[in-house]
mmCIF file of N, CA and C in Angstrom:
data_model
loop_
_atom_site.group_PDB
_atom_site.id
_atom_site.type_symbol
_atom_site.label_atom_id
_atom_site.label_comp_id
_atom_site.label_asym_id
_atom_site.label_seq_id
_atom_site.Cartn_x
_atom_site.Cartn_y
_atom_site.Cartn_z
ATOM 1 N N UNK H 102 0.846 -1.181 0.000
ATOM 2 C CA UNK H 102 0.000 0.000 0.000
ATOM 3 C C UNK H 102 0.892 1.245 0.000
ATOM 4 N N UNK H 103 0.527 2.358 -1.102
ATOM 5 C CA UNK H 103 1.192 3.496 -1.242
ATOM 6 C C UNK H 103 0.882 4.023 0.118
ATOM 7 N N UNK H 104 1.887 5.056 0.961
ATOM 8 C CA UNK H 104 1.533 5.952 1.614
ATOM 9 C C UNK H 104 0.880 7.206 0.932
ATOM 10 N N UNK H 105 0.083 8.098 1.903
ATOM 11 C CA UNK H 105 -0.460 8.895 0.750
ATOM 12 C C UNK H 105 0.398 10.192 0.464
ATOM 13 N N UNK H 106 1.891 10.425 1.649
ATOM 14 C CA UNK H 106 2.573 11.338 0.976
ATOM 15 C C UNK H 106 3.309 10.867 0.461
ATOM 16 N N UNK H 107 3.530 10.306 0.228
ATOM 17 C CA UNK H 107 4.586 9.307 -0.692
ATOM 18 C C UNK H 107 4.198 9.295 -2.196
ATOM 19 N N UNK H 108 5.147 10.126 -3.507
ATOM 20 C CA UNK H 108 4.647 10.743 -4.284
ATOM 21 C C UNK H 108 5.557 9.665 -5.349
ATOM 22 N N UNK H 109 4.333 9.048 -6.223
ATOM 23 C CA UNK H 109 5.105 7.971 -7.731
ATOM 24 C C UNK H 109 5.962 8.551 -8.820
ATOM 25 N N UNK H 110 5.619 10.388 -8.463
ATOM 26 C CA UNK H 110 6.445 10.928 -9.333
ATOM 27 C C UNK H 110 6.766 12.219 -8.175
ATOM 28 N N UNK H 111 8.018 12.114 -8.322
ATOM 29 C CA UNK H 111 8.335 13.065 -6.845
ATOM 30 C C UNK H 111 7.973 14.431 -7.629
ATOM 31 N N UNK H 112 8.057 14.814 -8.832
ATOM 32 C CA UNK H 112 8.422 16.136 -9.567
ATOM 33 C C UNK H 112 6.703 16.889 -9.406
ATOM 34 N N UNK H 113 6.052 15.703 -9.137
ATOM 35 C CA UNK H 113 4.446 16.356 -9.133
ATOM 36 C C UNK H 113 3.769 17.429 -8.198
ATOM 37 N N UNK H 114 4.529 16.928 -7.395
ATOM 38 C CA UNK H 114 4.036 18.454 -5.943
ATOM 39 C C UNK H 114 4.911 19.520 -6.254
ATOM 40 N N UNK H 115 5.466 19.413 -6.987
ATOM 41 C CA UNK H 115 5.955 21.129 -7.511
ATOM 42 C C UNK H 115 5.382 21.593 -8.673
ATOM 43 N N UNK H 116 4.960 20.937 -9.536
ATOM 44 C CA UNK H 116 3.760 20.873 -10.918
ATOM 45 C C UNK H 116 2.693 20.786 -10.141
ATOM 46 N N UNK H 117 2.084 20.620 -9.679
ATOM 47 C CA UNK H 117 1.249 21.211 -8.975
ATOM 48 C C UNK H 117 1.187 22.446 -7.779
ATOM 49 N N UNK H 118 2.142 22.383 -7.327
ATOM 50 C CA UNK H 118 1.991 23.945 -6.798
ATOM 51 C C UNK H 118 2.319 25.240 -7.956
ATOM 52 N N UNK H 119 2.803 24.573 -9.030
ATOM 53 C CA UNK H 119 2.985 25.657 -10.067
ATOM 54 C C UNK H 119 1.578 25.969 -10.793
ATOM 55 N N UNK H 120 1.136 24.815 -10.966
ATOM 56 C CA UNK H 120 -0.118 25.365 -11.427
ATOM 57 C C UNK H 120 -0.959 26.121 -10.936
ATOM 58 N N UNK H 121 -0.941 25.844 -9.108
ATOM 59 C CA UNK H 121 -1.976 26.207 -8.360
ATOM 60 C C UNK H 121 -1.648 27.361 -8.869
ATOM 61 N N UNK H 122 -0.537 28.092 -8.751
ATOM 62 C CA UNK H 122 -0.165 29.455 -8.709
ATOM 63 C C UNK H 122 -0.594 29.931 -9.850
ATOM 64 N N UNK H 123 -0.141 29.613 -11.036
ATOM 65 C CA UNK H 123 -0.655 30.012 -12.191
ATOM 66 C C UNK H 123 -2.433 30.315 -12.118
ATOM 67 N N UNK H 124 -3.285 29.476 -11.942
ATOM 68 C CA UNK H 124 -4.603 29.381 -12.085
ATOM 69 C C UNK H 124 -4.778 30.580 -11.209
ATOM 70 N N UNK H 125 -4.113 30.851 -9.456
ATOM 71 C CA UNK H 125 -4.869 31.738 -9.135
ATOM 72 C C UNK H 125 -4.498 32.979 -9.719
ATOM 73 N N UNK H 126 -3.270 33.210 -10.159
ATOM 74 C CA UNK H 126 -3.047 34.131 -11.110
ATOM 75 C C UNK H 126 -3.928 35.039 -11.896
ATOM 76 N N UNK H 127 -4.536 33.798 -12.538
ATOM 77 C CA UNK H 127 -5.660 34.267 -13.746
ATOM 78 C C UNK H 127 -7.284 34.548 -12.805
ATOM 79 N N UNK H 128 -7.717 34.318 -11.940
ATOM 80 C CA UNK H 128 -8.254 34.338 -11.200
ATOM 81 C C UNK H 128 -8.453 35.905 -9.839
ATOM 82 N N UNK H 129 -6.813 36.294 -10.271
ATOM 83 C CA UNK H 129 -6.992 37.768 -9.438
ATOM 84 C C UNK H 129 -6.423 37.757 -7.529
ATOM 85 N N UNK H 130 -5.634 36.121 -7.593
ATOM 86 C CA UNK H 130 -5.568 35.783 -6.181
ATOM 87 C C UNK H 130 -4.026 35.715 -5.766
ATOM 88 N N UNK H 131 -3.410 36.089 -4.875
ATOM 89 C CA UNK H 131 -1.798 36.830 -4.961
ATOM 90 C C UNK H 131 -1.761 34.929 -4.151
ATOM 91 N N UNK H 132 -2.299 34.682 -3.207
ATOM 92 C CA UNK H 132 -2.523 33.260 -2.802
ATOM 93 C C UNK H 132 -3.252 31.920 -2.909
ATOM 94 N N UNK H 133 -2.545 31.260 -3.458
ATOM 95 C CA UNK H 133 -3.444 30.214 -3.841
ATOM 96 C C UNK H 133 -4.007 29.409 -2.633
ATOM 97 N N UNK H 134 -3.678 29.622 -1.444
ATOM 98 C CA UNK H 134 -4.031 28.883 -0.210
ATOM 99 C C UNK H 134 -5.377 29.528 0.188
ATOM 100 N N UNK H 135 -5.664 31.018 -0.511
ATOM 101 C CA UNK H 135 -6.835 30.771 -0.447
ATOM 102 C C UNK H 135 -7.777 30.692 -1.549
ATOM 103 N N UNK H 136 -7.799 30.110 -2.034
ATOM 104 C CA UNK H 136 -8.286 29.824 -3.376
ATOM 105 C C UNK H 136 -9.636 29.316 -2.696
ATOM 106 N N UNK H 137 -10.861 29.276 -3.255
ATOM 107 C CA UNK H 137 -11.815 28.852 -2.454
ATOM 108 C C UNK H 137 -12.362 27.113 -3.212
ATOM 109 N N UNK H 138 -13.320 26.271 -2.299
ATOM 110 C CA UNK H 138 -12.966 24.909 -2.697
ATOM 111 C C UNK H 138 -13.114 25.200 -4.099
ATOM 112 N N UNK H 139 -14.285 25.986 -4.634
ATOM 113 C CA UNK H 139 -14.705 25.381 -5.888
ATOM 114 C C UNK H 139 -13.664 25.843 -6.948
ATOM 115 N N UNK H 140 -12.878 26.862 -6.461
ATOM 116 C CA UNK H 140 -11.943 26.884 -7.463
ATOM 117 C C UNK H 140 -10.935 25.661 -7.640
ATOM 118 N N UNK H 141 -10.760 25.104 -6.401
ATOM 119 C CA UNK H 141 -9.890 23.503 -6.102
ATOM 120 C C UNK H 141 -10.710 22.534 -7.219
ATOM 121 N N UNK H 142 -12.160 22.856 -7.285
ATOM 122 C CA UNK H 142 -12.607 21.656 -8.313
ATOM 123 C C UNK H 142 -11.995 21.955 -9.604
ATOM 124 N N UNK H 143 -12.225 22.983 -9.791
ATOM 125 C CA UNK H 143 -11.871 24.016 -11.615
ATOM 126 C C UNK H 143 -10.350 23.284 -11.370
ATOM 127 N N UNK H 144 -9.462 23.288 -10.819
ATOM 128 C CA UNK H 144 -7.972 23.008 -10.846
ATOM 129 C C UNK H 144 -7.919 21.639 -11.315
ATOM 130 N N UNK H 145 -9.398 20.593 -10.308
ATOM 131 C CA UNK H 145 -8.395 19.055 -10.455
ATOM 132 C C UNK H 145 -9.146 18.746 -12.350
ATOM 133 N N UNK H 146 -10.709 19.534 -12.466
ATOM 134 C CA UNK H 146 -11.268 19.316 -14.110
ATOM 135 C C UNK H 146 -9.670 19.743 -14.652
ATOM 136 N N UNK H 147 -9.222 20.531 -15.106
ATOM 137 C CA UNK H 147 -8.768 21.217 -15.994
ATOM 138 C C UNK H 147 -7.446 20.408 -15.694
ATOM 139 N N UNK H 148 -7.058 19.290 -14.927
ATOM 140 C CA UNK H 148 -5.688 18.642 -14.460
ATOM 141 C C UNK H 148 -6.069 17.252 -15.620
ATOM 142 N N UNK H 149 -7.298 17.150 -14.909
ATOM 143 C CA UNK H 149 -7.942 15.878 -15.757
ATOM 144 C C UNK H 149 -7.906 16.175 -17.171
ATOM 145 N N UNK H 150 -8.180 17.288 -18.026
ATOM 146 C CA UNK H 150 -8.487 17.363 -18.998
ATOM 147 C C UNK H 150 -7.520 17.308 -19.591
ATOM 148 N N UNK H 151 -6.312 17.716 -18.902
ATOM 149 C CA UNK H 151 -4.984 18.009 -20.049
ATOM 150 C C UNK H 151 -4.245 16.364 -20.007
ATOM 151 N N UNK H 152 -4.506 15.699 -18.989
ATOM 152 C CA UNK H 152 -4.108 14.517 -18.997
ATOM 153 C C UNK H 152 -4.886 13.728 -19.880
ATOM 154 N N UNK H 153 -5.830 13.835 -19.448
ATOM 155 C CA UNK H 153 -6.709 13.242 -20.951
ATOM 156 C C UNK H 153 -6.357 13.247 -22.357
ATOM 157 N N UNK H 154 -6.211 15.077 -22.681
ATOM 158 C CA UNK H 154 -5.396 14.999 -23.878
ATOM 159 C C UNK H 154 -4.162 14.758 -24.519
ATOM 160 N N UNK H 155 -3.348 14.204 -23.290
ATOM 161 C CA UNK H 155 -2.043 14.217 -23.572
ATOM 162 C C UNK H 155 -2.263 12.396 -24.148
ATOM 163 N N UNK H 156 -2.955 11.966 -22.935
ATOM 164 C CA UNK H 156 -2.590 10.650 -23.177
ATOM 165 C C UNK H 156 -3.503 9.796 -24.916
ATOM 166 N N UNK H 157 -4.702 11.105 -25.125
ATOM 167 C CA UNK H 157 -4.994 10.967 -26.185
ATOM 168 C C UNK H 157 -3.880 11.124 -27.332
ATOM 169 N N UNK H 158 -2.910 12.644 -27.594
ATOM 170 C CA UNK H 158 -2.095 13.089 -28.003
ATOM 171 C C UNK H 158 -1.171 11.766 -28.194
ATOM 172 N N UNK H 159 -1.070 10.997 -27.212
ATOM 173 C CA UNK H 159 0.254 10.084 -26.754
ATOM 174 C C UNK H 159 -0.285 9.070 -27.691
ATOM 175 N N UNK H 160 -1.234 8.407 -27.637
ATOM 176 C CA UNK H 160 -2.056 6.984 -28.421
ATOM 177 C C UNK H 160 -2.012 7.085 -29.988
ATOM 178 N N UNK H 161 -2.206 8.496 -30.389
ATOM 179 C CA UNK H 161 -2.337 8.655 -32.046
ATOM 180 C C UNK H 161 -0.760 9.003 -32.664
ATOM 181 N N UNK H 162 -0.155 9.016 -31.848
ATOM 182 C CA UNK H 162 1.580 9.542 -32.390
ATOM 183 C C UNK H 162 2.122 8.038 -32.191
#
C-alpha cells in the first residue's frame, strides 16, 4: 500500500503547486491557499483534462 505522501512521481508536488499558482493568477488571487474549494474543483477538471489529452495526443503519435 502506497503511503499517501509518498509521491510515484516526486516532480508532481511542484507541478502542482505551479499550477496552483498560475490558475490563481488568472483568477486575481496573490494566494493560492486561499483559493476557495470550488476553485480547487476548476484546478483538479482542468488537471484531468490536459491529462486526458495528452494521453490521447500520446495513443495517435
Amino acid at each position: 500500500m502506497l503511503s499517501k505522501r509518498k509521491l510515484v512521481v516526486p516532480n508532481a508536488r511542484k507541478a502542482l503547486e505551479d499550477y496552483k499558482l498560475e490558475v490563481a493568477k488568472e483568477f486575481g488571487v496573490n494566494d493560492p491557499k486561499s483559493l476557495a474549494s470550488n476553485h480547487t474543483g476548476y484546478i483538479v477538471r482542468k488537471l484531468v483534462e490536459m491529462g486526458e489529452r495528452q494521453l490521447i495526443d500520446d495513443n495517435n503519435n
